Coordinates of C-alpha atoms in Angstrom, one line a residue:
M13 CA 94.0 114.8 -97.1
M14 CA 90.9 113.5 -98.8
K15 CA 89.9 112.0 -102.1
A16 CA 88.3 114.4 -104.6
V17 CA 87.8 115.1 -108.3
V18 CA 89.9 118.0 -109.4
V19 CA 89.8 120.0 -112.7
E20 CA 93.0 121.8 -113.4
A21 CA 92.2 122.7 -117.0
T22 CA 88.9 122.5 -118.7
G23 CA 88.0 120.0 -121.5
G24 CA 86.7 116.5 -122.0
V25 CA 86.4 113.7 -119.5
E26 CA 90.2 113.3 -119.6
V27 CA 90.6 116.4 -117.5
L28 CA 88.8 114.8 -114.5
Q29 CA 91.4 113.8 -111.9
Y30 CA 90.5 111.6 -109.0
K31 CA 93.3 112.3 -106.5
D32 CA 94.3 113.3 -103.0
H33 CA 93.5 116.9 -102.1
E34 CA 93.7 119.0 -99.0
A35 CA 90.6 118.6 -96.9
P36 CA 88.6 121.8 -95.9
P37 CA 89.2 123.1 -92.4
Q38 CA 86.8 121.7 -89.7
F39 CA 85.9 125.2 -88.4
S40 CA 85.1 128.0 -90.9
P41 CA 83.0 131.1 -90.3
Q42 CA 79.3 130.5 -91.4
K43 CA 80.2 127.1 -92.9
A44 CA 79.6 123.5 -91.9
L45 CA 82.0 120.7 -92.8
V46 CA 79.9 117.9 -94.3
K47 CA 81.2 114.4 -94.7
N48 CA 79.6 113.4 -97.9
E49 CA 77.8 110.1 -98.4
Y50 CA 76.7 110.8 -102.0
A51 CA 77.2 113.5 -104.6
G52 CA 74.8 114.2 -107.5
L53 CA 75.8 114.3 -111.1
N54 CA 74.1 117.0 -113.2
F55 CA 74.6 118.4 -116.7
I56 CA 75.9 121.6 -115.2
D57 CA 78.9 119.7 -114.0
T58 CA 79.8 118.9 -117.6
Y59 CA 79.5 122.6 -118.4
H60 CA 81.9 123.5 -115.7
R61 CA 84.3 120.7 -116.7
S62 CA 84.2 121.8 -120.4
G63 CA 84.5 125.5 -119.7
L64 CA 81.1 126.4 -121.1
Y65 CA 80.4 127.9 -117.7
P66 CA 83.9 129.3 -116.7
R67 CA 85.3 128.8 -113.2
E68 CA 88.7 129.7 -111.7
S69 CA 91.0 126.7 -111.9
P70 CA 91.9 124.4 -110.3
F71 CA 88.6 123.5 -108.7
I72 CA 86.8 120.5 -107.1
L73 CA 83.9 119.6 -109.4
G74 CA 80.2 119.1 -108.3
Q75 CA 77.6 121.3 -106.7
E76 CA 75.2 118.8 -105.1
G77 CA 75.7 116.5 -102.2
G78 CA 74.6 115.2 -98.9
G79 CA 75.9 113.5 -95.8
V80 CA 76.5 114.2 -92.1
I81 CA 77.7 117.4 -90.5
E82 CA 81.1 116.8 -89.0
G83 CA 82.1 120.3 -88.0
L84 CA 80.4 123.7 -87.3
P85 CA 81.6 127.2 -86.7
N86 CA 82.9 127.5 -83.1
D87 CA 81.5 131.0 -82.6
V88 CA 79.7 130.7 -79.3
D89 CA 77.4 133.6 -80.2
S90 CA 76.0 131.8 -83.3
D91 CA 73.1 129.3 -83.2
N92 CA 74.4 127.8 -86.5
L93 CA 70.8 128.0 -87.8
G94 CA 69.9 125.2 -85.5
F95 CA 72.2 122.6 -87.0
K96 CA 74.2 120.1 -84.8
V97 CA 77.1 117.9 -85.5
G98 CA 75.7 114.6 -86.7
D99 CA 72.7 116.0 -88.5
R100 CA 71.9 114.6 -91.9
V101 CA 71.8 117.3 -94.6
V102 CA 71.8 117.9 -98.3
Y103 CA 73.0 120.9 -100.1
G104 CA 73.7 122.7 -103.4
A105 CA 77.2 124.2 -103.2
F106 CA 80.5 123.9 -105.1
G107 CA 82.9 121.1 -104.3
S108 CA 80.7 118.1 -103.8
Y109 CA 82.9 115.6 -105.7
A110 CA 84.9 115.0 -102.5
E111 CA 84.9 113.2 -99.2
Y112 CA 84.3 116.4 -97.4
T113 CA 82.8 119.8 -98.5
S114 CA 82.7 123.1 -96.6
V115 CA 79.1 124.3 -97.1
P116 CA 77.6 127.7 -96.2
L117 CA 75.1 127.1 -93.4
D118 CA 72.3 128.8 -95.3
K119 CA 72.7 126.3 -98.2
L120 CA 72.0 123.3 -96.0
V121 CA 68.7 121.5 -96.0
P122 CA 67.8 119.0 -93.3
V123 CA 66.9 115.5 -94.5
P124 CA 63.6 114.3 -93.3
D125 CA 63.9 111.4 -90.8
D126 CA 61.8 109.1 -93.1
M127 CA 63.8 109.8 -96.3
D128 CA 67.0 108.0 -97.4
M129 CA 70.0 110.1 -98.5
K130 CA 70.0 109.1 -102.1
T131 CA 66.4 110.2 -102.6
A132 CA 67.0 113.5 -100.7
I133 CA 70.0 114.4 -102.9
A134 CA 67.9 113.6 -106.0
C135 CA 65.4 116.1 -104.8
M136 CA 67.9 119.0 -104.8
T137 CA 69.2 120.3 -108.2
Q138 CA 66.7 118.5 -110.4
G139 CA 63.8 118.6 -108.0
L140 CA 64.2 122.3 -107.0
T141 CA 64.8 123.3 -110.6
A142 CA 61.6 121.5 -111.7
H143 CA 59.8 123.2 -108.8
Y144 CA 60.6 126.7 -110.0
L145 CA 60.1 125.8 -113.6
S146 CA 56.6 124.4 -113.0
S147 CA 55.4 126.8 -110.3
S148 CA 57.1 130.1 -110.7
V149 CA 58.6 130.9 -114.1
G150 CA 55.4 130.6 -116.1
A151 CA 53.0 131.7 -113.3
G152 CA 50.3 134.0 -114.8
I153 CA 51.2 133.1 -118.4
A154 CA 50.2 129.4 -118.4
K155 CA 47.0 128.5 -116.5
E156 CA 45.3 125.3 -115.4
G157 CA 44.2 123.4 -118.4
D158 CA 46.6 125.0 -120.8
W159 CA 48.9 122.8 -123.0
I160 CA 52.6 123.0 -122.3
L161 CA 55.6 121.3 -123.8
V162 CA 58.4 119.7 -121.8
Y163 CA 61.5 118.1 -123.5
G164 CA 63.4 115.1 -122.2
V165 CA 60.8 113.7 -119.8
G166 CA 62.5 110.3 -119.8
S167 CA 65.2 111.3 -117.4
G168 CA 66.8 114.1 -115.4
T169 CA 65.1 117.5 -114.8
G170 CA 62.5 116.9 -117.5
Q171 CA 61.3 113.8 -115.7
W172 CA 60.7 115.8 -112.6
T173 CA 59.3 118.9 -114.4
S174 CA 56.6 117.0 -116.4
Q175 CA 55.2 115.5 -113.2
M176 CA 55.2 118.8 -111.3
C177 CA 53.5 120.5 -114.2
K178 CA 50.7 117.9 -113.9
L179 CA 50.4 118.8 -110.3
Q180 CA 49.9 122.4 -111.4
G181 CA 47.0 121.4 -113.6
Y182 CA 48.6 121.8 -116.9
K183 CA 48.1 119.5 -119.9
V184 CA 51.6 118.2 -120.6
I185 CA 53.1 117.2 -123.9
G186 CA 56.4 115.4 -123.3
T187 CA 59.3 114.3 -125.6
T188 CA 61.7 111.4 -125.1
S189 CA 63.8 109.0 -127.0
K190 CA 62.9 105.3 -127.6
G191 CA 65.9 104.4 -125.5
K192 CA 64.2 105.9 -122.4
V193 CA 60.9 104.0 -122.8
S194 CA 60.8 100.5 -121.3
D195 CA 57.0 100.1 -121.3
I196 CA 55.4 102.0 -124.1
N197 CA 51.8 101.3 -122.9
N198 CA 52.5 103.0 -119.5
A199 CA 55.0 105.6 -120.7
K200 CA 52.7 108.6 -120.6
S201 CA 51.5 108.1 -117.0
A202 CA 55.0 107.1 -115.9
F203 CA 56.5 110.4 -117.2
G204 CA 53.5 112.5 -116.1
C205 CA 52.3 113.4 -119.6
D206 CA 49.0 113.7 -121.3
E207 CA 50.6 113.2 -124.7
L208 CA 54.1 111.7 -125.4
I209 CA 56.2 112.2 -128.5
I210 CA 58.7 109.4 -128.9
L211 CA 61.7 110.2 -130.9
E212 CA 64.3 107.9 -132.5
N213 CA 67.7 107.6 -130.8
A214 CA 70.5 109.6 -132.2
T215 CA 72.9 107.4 -134.1
G216 CA 75.0 105.4 -131.7
K217 CA 73.6 107.2 -128.7
S218 CA 70.7 106.9 -126.2
Y219 CA 69.5 110.5 -126.4
A220 CA 66.9 111.7 -128.8
D221 CA 67.3 112.7 -132.5
Y222 CA 65.1 115.8 -132.6
T223 CA 65.1 115.7 -136.5
S224 CA 63.5 112.2 -136.5
V225 CA 59.9 113.5 -135.8
D226 CA 58.2 116.7 -136.8
I227 CA 57.6 117.9 -133.3
S228 CA 56.0 121.2 -134.1
S229 CA 53.4 119.6 -136.4
K230 CA 52.5 117.0 -133.7
V231 CA 52.2 119.8 -131.1
M232 CA 49.9 121.8 -133.4
D233 CA 47.8 118.7 -134.1
I234 CA 47.5 118.0 -130.3
T235 CA 46.6 121.6 -129.5
D236 CA 44.2 122.2 -132.4
G237 CA 46.7 124.6 -134.0
K238 CA 47.0 126.9 -130.9
G239 CA 50.4 125.8 -129.7
C240 CA 51.7 125.8 -126.1
K241 CA 51.5 128.5 -123.5
L242 CA 54.6 127.3 -121.8
I243 CA 57.6 125.5 -123.3
I244 CA 60.3 124.2 -121.0
D245 CA 63.4 123.4 -122.9
G246 CA 66.6 122.0 -121.3
I247 CA 68.0 120.7 -124.6
G248 CA 69.2 124.0 -126.1
K249 CA 70.8 124.2 -129.6
D250 CA 68.9 121.3 -131.2
T251 CA 65.4 122.4 -130.0
Y252 CA 65.2 126.1 -129.7
E253 CA 63.9 126.5 -133.3
I254 CA 61.2 123.9 -132.6
S255 CA 60.3 125.7 -129.4
L256 CA 59.8 129.0 -131.2
Q257 CA 57.5 127.2 -133.7
C258 CA 55.4 125.6 -131.0
L259 CA 54.5 128.7 -129.0
A260 CA 50.9 129.8 -128.5
K261 CA 49.9 133.5 -128.6
R262 CA 51.5 135.3 -125.7
G263 CA 53.3 132.0 -124.7
L264 CA 56.6 131.7 -122.8
F265 CA 59.7 129.9 -124.1
V266 CA 61.8 128.9 -121.1
S267 CA 65.4 127.8 -122.1
F268 CA 67.1 126.5 -119.0
G269 CA 69.7 124.0 -120.3
N270 CA 72.3 123.2 -122.9
A271 CA 72.3 119.4 -123.2
S272 CA 72.8 119.7 -127.0
G273 CA 74.9 122.9 -126.8
A274 CA 74.1 126.5 -126.0
V275 CA 71.3 128.4 -127.8
P276 CA 72.8 130.8 -130.3
A277 CA 71.8 134.5 -130.4
F278 CA 68.7 135.1 -132.5
P279 CA 66.7 138.3 -133.4
V280 CA 64.1 139.4 -130.9
L281 CA 61.8 139.8 -133.8
R282 CA 61.4 136.1 -133.9
L283 CA 59.1 136.5 -130.9
L284 CA 56.8 139.0 -132.7
P285 CA 54.4 136.6 -134.6
Q286 CA 53.0 135.2 -131.3
S287 CA 53.7 138.2 -129.1
A288 CA 55.8 135.7 -127.2
Y289 CA 58.1 135.9 -124.2
M290 CA 61.4 134.2 -123.6
T291 CA 63.5 133.7 -120.4
R292 CA 66.8 132.0 -119.5
P293 CA 66.5 131.4 -115.8
K294 CA 68.8 129.7 -113.3
L295 CA 68.1 127.9 -110.0
N296 CA 70.1 130.2 -107.7
D297 CA 67.8 133.1 -108.5
Y298 CA 64.8 131.0 -107.4
V299 CA 66.3 129.9 -104.1
A300 CA 67.8 133.3 -103.4
T301 CA 66.8 133.4 -99.8
R302 CA 66.9 130.6 -97.2
E303 CA 63.2 130.9 -96.8
E304 CA 62.6 130.2 -100.5
L305 CA 65.1 127.3 -100.5
L306 CA 63.4 125.6 -97.5
E307 CA 59.9 126.2 -98.9
R308 CA 60.7 124.6 -102.2
A309 CA 62.5 121.7 -100.6
K310 CA 59.6 121.1 -98.3
D311 CA 57.2 120.9 -101.2
V312 CA 59.5 118.5 -103.2
F313 CA 60.1 116.2 -100.2
T314 CA 56.4 116.1 -99.4
W315 CA 55.3 115.3 -102.9
V316 CA 57.9 112.5 -103.1
K317 CA 56.8 111.0 -99.7
E318 CA 53.2 111.2 -100.7
G319 CA 53.9 109.4 -104.0
K320 CA 52.9 112.3 -106.2
I321 CA 56.3 112.4 -107.8
N322 CA 58.0 109.2 -109.1
I323 CA 61.7 109.2 -108.4
V324 CA 64.1 107.1 -110.4
I325 CA 67.6 106.5 -109.1
D326 CA 69.2 105.3 -112.3
R327 CA 72.8 104.5 -111.4
V328 CA 75.3 104.9 -108.5
F329 CA 79.0 105.2 -109.5
E330 CA 82.0 105.1 -107.3
L331 CA 83.7 108.6 -107.3
E332 CA 86.8 107.1 -108.9
Q333 CA 84.5 106.2 -111.9
V334 CA 83.8 109.9 -112.6
R335 CA 85.0 109.8 -116.2
A336 CA 82.7 106.9 -117.0
A337 CA 79.8 108.6 -115.3
H338 CA 80.2 111.8 -117.3
E339 CA 80.4 109.8 -120.5
Y340 CA 77.2 107.9 -119.5
L341 CA 75.3 111.2 -118.9
E342 CA 76.5 112.9 -122.0
N343 CA 75.8 109.9 -124.2
G344 CA 72.2 109.9 -123.1
G345 CA 72.3 106.7 -121.0
A346 CA 70.6 108.0 -117.9
K347 CA 67.0 107.2 -117.2
G348 CA 66.9 108.9 -113.9
K349 CA 69.2 110.4 -111.3
V350 CA 72.9 109.5 -111.4
L351 CA 74.8 109.6 -108.1
F352 CA 78.4 109.1 -106.9
K353 CA 79.0 107.1 -103.7
L354 CA 81.7 108.6 -101.5

């Protein structure tokens, strides 16, 4: 048996059960048994918990973790992709809120010798998502020197994305709440932005009130009325209207998250005034092959080690504190990566 967080019926944080659960088998075809040291907390975990993204119940929550390989397939004809028992690895696969996770071999990423496990896990879901958002989704639409807009640069994926977009040569407008800004004089450079729009906190929360500032007017002032060629929006329901208003001619609206709720359906004619594009991508389609996964991970690890990306590990919770951690994330408290210690 092992300790794990199990969801038997979807809902609020009250459905999260920290309990004993049967451990995965040590030997599974094409899978490694990983003894987890840490698991990552991401907004997508709250979507699975709530049922916004349906999964078959019951299930062990989480899809990002890292630790040491404890077991490998015992097929003598397989080289196990070069992995050995005892190797340090990180991964993106279901079931990471547990002491042990059975992970497909092709989802494992070796941890560099000179990188600690917490940083390596932080590089996975948020780092890889930021990588494809900044380098692949808008490629050919936004060019070096173009203005782009990134929401939520004070924490999470937005914090990674704004910095990577700067590495691509874009001019970045970021948004964040006052609660995320500890040093207003250095906030722009800390978040990787050329311009920063600071919003009031939502009442009783730490996340931004997107009605507190006229974002579209500020964006148009900054861009001399041209708007942004690329808009990277992980907020969802509260910001999609603003995003549509901020688009430049032939600009791209990238909606990749639902932090405030899912974007409702809207007429495609809304894109007509700017001859604009829209996409709703997901990470798995941008790490669809092992080669692409390793290439993106290598870039992210390298940028972190070279100091080109500033990583913030905000809080580390014990796994049994899972309900408090989900509330912390959903209430907007996070100012960086949130992890669970196994």
